[in-house]
Backbone as ProteinMPNN parsed JSONL, in Angstrom:
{"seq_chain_A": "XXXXXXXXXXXXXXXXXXXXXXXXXXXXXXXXXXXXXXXXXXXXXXXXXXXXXXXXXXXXXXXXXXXXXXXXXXXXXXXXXXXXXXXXXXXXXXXXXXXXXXXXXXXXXXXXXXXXXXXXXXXXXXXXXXXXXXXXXXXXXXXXXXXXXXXXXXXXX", "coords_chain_A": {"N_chain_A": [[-8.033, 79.914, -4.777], [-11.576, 78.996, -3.41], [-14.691, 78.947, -3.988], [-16.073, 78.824, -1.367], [-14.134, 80.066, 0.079], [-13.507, 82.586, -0.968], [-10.977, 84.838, -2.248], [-10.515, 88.061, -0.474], [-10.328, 91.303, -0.294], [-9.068, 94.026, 2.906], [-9.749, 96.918, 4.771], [-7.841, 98.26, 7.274], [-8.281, 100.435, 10.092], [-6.138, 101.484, 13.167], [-5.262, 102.262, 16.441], [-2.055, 102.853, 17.907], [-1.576, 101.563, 21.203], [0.924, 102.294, 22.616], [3.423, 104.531, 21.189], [4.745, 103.233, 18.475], [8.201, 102.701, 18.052], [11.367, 103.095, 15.773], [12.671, 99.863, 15.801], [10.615, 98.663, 17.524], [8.672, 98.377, 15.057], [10.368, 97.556, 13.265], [10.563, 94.851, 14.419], [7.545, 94.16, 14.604], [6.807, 93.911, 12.027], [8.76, 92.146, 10.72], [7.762, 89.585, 12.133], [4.843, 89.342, 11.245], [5.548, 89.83, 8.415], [6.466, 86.828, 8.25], [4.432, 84.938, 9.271], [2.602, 86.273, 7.709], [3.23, 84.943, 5.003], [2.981, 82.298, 5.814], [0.382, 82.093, 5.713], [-0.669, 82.947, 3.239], [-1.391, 85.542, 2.973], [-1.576, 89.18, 1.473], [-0.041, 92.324, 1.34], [-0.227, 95.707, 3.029], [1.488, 97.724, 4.867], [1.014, 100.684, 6.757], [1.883, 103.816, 8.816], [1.693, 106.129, 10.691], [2.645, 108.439, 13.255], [1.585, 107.164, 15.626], [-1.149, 106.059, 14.733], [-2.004, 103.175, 12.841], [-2.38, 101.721, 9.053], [-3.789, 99.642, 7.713], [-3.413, 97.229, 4.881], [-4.735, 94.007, 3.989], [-4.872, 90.945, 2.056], [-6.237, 88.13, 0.739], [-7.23, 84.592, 1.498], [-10.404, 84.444, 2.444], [-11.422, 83.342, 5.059], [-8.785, 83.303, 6.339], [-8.064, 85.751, 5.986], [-10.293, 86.789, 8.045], [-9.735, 85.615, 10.016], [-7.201, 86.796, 10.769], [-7.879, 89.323, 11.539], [-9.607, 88.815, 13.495], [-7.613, 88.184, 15.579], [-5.988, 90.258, 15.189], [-7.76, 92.373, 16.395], [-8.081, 91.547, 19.035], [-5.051, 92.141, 20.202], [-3.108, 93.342, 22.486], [-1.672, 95.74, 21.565], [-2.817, 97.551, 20.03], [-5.877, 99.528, 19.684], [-8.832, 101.135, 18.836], [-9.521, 99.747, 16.662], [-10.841, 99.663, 13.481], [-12.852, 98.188, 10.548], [-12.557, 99.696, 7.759], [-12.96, 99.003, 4.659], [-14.472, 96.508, 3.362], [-14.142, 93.632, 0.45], [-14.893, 91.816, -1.922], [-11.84, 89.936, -4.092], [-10.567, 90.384, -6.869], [-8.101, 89.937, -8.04], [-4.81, 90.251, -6.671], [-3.564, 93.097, -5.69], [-1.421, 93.036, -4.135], [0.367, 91.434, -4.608], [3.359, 90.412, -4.201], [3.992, 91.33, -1.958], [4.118, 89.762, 1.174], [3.895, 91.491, 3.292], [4.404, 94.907, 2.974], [5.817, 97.719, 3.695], [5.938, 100.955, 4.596], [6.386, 103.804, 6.473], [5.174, 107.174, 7.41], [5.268, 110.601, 7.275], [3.685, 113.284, 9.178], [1.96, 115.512, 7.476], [3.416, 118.907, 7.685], [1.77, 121.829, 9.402], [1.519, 124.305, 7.853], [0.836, 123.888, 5.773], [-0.155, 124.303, 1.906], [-3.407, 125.796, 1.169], [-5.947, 124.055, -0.427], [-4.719, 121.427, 0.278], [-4.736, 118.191, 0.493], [-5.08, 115.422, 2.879], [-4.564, 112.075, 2.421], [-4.423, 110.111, 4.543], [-5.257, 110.84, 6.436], [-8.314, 111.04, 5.817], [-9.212, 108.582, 5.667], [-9.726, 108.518, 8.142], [-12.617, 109.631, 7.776], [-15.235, 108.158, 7.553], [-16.461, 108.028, 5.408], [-17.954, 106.308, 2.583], [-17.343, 106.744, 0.262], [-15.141, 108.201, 0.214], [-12.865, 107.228, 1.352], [-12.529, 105.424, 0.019], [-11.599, 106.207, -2.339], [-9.161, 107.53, -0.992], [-7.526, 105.0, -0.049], [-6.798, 104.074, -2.779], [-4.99, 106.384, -3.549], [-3.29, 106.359, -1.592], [-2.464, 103.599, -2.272], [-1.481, 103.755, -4.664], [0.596, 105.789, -4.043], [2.624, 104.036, -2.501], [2.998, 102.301, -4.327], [4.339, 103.497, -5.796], [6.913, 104.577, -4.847], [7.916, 102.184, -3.345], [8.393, 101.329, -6.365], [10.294, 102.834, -7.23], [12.392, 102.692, -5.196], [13.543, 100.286, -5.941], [15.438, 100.352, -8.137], [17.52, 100.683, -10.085], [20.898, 102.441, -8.927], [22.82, 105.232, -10.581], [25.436, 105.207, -11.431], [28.481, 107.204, -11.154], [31.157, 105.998, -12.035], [33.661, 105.736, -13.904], [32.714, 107.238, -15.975], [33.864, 109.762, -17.719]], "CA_chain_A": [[-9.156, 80.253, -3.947], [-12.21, 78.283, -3.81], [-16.319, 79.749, -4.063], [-15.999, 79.05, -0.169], [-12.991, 81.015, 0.576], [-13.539, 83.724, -2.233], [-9.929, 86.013, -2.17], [-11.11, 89.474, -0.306], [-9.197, 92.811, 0.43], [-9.56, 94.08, 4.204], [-8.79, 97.439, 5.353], [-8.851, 98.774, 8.496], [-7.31, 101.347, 11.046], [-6.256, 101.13, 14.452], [-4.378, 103.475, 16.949], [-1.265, 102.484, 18.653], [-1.686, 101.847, 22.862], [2.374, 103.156, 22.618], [4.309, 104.525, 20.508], [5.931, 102.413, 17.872], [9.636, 103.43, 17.18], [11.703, 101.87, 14.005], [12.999, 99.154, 16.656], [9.349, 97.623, 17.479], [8.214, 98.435, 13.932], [10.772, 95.821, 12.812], [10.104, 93.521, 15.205], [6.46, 93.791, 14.132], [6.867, 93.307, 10.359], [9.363, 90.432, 10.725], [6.669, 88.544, 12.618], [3.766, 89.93, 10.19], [5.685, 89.153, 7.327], [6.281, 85.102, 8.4], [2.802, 84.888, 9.667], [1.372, 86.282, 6.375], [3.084, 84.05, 3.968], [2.452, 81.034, 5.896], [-1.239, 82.207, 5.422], [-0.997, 83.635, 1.697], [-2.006, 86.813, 3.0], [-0.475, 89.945, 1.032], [-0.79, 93.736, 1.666], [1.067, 96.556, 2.893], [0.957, 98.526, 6.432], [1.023, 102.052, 6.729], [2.239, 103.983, 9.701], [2.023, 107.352, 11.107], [2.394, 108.918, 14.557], [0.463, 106.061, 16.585], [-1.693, 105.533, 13.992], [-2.021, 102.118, 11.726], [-3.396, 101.408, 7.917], [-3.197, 98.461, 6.616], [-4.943, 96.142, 3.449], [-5.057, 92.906, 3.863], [-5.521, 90.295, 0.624], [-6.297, 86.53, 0.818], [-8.744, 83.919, 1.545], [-11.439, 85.317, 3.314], [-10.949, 83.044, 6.175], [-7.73, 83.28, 7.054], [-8.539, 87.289, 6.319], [-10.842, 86.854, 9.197], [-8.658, 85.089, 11.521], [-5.911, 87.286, 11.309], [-8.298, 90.233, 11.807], [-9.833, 88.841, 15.0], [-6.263, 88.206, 16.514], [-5.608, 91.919, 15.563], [-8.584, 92.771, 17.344], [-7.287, 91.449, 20.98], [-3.498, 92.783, 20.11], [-2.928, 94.446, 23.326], [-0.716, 96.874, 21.237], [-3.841, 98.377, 19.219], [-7.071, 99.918, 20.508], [-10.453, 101.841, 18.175], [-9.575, 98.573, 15.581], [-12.438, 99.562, 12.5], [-12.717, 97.521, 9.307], [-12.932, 100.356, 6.742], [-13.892, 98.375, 3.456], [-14.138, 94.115, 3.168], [-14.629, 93.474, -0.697], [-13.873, 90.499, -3.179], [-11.118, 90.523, -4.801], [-10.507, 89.119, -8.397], [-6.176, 89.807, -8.202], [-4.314, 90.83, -5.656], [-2.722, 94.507, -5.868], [0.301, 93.569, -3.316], [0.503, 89.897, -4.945], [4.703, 90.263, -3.813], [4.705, 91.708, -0.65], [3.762, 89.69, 2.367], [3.381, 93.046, 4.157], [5.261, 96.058, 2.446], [5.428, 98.865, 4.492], [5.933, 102.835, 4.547], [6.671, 104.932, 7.46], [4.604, 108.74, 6.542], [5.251, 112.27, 8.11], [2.539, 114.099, 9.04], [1.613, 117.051, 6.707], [3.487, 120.604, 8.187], [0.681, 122.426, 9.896], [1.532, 125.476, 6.882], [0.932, 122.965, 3.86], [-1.094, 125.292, 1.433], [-4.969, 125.404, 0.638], [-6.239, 122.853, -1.367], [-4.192, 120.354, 0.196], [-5.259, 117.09, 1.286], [-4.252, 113.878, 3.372], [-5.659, 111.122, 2.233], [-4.486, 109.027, 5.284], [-6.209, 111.463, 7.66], [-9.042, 110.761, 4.851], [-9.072, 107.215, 6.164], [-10.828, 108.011, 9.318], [-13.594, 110.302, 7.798], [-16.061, 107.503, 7.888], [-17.271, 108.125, 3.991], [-16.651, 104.881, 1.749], [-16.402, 106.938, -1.414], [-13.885, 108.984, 0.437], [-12.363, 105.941, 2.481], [-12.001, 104.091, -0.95], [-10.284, 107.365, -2.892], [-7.48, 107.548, -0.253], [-6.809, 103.788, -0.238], [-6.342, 103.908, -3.795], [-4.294, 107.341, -3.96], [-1.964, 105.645, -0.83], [-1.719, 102.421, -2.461], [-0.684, 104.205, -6.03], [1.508, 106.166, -3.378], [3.351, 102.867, -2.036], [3.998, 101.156, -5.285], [5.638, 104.436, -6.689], [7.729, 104.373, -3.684], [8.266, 100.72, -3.91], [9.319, 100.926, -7.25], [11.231, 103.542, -6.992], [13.363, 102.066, -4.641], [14.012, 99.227, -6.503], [15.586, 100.915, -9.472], [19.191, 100.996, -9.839], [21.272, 103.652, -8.543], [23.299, 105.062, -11.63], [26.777, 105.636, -11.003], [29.356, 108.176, -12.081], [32.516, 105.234, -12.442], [33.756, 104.999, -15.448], [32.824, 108.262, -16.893], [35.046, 111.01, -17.673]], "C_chain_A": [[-10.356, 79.437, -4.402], [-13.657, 79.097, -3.524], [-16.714, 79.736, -2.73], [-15.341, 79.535, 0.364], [-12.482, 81.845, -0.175], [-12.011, 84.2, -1.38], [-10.773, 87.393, -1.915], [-9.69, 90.365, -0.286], [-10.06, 93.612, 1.796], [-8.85, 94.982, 4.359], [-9.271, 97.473, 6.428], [-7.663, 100.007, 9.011], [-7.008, 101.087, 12.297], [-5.244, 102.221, 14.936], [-3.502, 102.422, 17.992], [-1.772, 102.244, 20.449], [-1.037, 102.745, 23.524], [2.664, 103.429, 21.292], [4.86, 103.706, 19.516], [7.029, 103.004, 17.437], [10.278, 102.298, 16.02], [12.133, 100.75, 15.243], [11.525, 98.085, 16.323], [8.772, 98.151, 16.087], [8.98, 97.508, 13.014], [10.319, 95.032, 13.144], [8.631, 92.799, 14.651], [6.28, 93.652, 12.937], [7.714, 92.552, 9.998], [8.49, 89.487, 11.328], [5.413, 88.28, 11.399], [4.518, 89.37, 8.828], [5.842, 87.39, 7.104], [5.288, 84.862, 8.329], [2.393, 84.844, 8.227], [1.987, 85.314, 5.25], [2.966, 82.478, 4.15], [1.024, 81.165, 5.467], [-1.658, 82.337, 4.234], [-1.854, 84.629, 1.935], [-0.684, 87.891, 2.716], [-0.885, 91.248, 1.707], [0.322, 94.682, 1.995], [0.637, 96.695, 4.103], [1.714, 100.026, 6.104], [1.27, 102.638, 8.24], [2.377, 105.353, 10.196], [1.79, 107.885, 12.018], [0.941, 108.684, 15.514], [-0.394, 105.655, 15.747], [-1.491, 104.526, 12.714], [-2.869, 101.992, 10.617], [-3.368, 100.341, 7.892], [-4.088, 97.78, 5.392], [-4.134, 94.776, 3.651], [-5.368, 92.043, 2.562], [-5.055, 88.729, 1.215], [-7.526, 86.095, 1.165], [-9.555, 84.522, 2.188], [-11.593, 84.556, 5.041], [-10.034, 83.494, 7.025], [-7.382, 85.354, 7.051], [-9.288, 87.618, 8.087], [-10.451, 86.516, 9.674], [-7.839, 85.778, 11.93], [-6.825, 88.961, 12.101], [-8.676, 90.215, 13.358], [-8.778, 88.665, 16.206], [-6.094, 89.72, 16.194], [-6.258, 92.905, 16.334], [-8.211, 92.614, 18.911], [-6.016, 91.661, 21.129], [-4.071, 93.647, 21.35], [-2.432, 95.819, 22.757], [-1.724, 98.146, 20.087], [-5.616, 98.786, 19.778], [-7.621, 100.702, 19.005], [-9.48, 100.985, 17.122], [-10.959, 99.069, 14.662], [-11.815, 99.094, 11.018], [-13.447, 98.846, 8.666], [-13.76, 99.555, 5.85], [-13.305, 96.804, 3.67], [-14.657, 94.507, 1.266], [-13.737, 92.156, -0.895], [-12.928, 91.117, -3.732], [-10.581, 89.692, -6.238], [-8.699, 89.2, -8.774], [-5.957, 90.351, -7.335], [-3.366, 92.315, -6.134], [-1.443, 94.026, -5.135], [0.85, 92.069, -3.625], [2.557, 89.442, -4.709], [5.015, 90.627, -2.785], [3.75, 90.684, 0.355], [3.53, 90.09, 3.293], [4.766, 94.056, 3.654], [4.731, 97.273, 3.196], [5.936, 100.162, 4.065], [5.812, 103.374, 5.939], [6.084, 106.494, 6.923], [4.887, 109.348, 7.609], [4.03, 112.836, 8.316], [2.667, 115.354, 8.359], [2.242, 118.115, 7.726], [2.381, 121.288, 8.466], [0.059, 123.94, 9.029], [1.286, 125.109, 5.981], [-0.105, 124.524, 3.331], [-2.388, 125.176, 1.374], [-5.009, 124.504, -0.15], [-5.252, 121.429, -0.919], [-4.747, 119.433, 1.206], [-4.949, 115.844, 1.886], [-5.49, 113.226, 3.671], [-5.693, 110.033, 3.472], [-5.181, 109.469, 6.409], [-8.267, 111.577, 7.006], [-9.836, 109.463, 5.449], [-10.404, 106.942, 7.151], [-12.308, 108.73, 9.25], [-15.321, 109.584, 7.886], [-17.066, 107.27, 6.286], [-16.713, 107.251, 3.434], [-16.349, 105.558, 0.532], [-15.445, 107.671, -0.761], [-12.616, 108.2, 1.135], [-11.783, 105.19, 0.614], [-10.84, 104.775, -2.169], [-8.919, 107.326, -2.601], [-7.234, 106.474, -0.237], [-6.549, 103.944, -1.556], [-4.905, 105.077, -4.195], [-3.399, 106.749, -2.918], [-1.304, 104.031, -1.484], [-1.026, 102.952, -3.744], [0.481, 105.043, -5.584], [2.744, 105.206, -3.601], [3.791, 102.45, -3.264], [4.997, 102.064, -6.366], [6.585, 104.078, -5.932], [8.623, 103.088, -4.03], [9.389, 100.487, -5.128], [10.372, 101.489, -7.19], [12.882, 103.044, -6.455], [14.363, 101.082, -4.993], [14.961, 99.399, -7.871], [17.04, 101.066, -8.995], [19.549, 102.204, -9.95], [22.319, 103.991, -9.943], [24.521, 105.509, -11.179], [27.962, 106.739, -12.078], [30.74, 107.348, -12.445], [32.542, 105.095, -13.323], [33.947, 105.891, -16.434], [33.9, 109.166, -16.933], [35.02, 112.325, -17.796]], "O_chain_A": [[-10.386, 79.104, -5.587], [-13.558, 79.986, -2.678], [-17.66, 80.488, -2.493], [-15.712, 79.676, 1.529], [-11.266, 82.025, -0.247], [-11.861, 84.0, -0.175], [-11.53, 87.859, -2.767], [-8.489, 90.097, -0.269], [-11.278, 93.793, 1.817], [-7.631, 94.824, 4.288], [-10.373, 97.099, 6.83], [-6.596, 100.338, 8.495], [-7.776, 100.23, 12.734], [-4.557, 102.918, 14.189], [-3.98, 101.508, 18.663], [-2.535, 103.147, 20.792], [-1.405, 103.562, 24.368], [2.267, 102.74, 20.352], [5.936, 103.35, 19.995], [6.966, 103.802, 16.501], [9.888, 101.209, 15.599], [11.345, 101.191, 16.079], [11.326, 97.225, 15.465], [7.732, 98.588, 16.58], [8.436, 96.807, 12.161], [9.612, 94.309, 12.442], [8.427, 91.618, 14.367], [5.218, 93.061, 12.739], [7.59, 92.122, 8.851], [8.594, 88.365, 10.834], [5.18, 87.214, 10.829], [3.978, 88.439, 8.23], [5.462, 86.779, 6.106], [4.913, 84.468, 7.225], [1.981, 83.86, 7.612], [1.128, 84.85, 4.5], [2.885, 81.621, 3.27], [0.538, 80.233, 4.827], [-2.796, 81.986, 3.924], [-2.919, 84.743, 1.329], [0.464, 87.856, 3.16], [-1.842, 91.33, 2.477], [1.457, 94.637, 1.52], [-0.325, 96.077, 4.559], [2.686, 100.297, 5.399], [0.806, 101.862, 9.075], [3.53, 105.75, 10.024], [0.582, 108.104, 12.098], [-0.036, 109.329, 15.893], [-0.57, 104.458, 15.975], [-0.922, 104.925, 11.698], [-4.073, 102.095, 10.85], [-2.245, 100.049, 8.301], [-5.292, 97.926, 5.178], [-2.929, 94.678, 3.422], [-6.281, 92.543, 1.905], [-4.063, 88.321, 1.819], [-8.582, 86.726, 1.202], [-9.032, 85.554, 2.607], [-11.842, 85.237, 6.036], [-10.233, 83.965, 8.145], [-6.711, 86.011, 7.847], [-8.907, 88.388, 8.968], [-10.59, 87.251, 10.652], [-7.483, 85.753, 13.108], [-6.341, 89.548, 13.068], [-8.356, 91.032, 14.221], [-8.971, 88.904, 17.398], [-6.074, 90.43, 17.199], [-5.766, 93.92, 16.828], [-8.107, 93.512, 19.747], [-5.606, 91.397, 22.26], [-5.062, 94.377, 21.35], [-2.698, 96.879, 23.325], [-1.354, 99.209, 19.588], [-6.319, 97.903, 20.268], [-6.795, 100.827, 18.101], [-8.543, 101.667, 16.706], [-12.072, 98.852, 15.141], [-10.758, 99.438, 10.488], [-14.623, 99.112, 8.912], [-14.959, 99.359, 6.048], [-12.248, 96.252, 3.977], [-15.369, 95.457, 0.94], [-12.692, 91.674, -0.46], [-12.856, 92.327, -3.945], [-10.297, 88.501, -6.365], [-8.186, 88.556, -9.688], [-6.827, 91.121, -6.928], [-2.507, 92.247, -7.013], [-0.386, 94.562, -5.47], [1.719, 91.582, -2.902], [2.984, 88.332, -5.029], [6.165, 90.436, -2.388], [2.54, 90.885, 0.256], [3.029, 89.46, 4.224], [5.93, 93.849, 4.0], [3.575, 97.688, 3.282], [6.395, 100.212, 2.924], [4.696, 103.172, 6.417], [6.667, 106.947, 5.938], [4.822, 108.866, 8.74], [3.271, 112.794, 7.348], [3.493, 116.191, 8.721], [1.55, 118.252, 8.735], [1.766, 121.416, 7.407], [-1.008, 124.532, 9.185], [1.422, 125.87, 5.023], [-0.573, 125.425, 4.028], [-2.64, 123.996, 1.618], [-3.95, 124.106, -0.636], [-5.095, 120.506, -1.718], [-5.116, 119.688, 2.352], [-4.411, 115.088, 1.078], [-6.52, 113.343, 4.334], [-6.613, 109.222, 3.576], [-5.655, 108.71, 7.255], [-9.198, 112.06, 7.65], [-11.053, 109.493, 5.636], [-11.339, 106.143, 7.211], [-13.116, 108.628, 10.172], [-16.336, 110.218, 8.174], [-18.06, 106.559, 6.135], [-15.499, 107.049, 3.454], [-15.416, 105.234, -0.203], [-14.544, 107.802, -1.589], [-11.527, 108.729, 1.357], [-10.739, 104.595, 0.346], [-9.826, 104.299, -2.68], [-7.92, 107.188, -3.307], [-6.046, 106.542, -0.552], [-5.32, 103.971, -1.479], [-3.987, 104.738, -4.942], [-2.338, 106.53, -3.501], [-0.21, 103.5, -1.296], [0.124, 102.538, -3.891], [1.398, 105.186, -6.393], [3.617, 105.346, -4.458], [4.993, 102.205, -3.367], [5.843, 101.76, -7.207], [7.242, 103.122, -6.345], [9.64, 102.988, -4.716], [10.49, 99.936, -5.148], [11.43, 100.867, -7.098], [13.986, 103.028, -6.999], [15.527, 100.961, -4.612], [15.113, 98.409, -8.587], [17.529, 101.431, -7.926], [19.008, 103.04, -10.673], [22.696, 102.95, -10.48], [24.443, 106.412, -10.346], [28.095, 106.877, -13.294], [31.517, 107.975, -13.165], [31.704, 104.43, -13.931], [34.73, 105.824, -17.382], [34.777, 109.192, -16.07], [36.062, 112.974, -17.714]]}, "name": "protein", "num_of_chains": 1, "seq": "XXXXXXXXXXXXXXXXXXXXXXXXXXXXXXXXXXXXXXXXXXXXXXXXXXXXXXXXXXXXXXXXXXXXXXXXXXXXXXXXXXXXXXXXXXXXXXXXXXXXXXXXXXXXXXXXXXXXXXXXXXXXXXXXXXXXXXXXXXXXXXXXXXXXXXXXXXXXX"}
């Protein structure tokens, strides 16, 4: 990165037009993921009943380019840039867009409980910058998780 194209992080939200089912939710993160590593943009996307997260990381240009094409996406409408900041390392520095599919909270959850992705749209940056951090420490449990070998019972006795 150069002192003219500082490295930022970019979130934002946006609401579906339709529906996305797993079908066009491939479709759209096989495109998204080419796209972003021709660009050296990293991040994740987030996803829950019509509603989109995502973070964004890379030059600050090509941050802004991809943002204003996401802006005229027919397939997204109320587009708002939560937080723009510098960024001095990238948090998703391996994914070219790593995603998550979420449930919405049961309508019985107990007191005291909170969703940070419904957090998102409260419009407060210290509360806007909480839940990005508690969803992204979400995702890379997840993430790792996943990645962890399965242990098998062959062999034993």
């Amino acid at each position: 990165m150069s002192e003219k194209n500082p490295l930022v992080s970019l979130v934002y939200c946006s609401s579906a037009t339709q529906p996305f089912g797993e079908r066009e939710l491939g479709e759209l993160l096989a495109v998204s993921r080419e796209r972003n590593s021709e660009r050296d943009i990293t991040g994740m996307l987030l996803y829950r009943g019509g509603e989109f997260v995502q973070i964004l990381e890379g030059p600050r240009s090509d941050v802004e380019d991809l943002m204003a094409k996401i802006g005229r996406d027919p397939r997204h409408h109320d587009v708002r840039v939560l937080i723009e900041e510098p960024l001095h390392e990238r948090r998703f520095h391996d994914w070219t867009m790593g995603y998550q599919a979420l449930i919405a909270p049961a309508p019985d959850m107990g007191s005291g409980y909170r969703d940070s992705f419904d957090d998102l749209r409260m419009g407060d940056h210290d509360m806007i910058g909480r839940a990005i951090m508690e969803l992204t420490l979400w995702f890379r449990v997840r993430e790792s998780a996943s990645r962890q070998p399965v242990e098998s019972d062959a062999g034993s006795s």
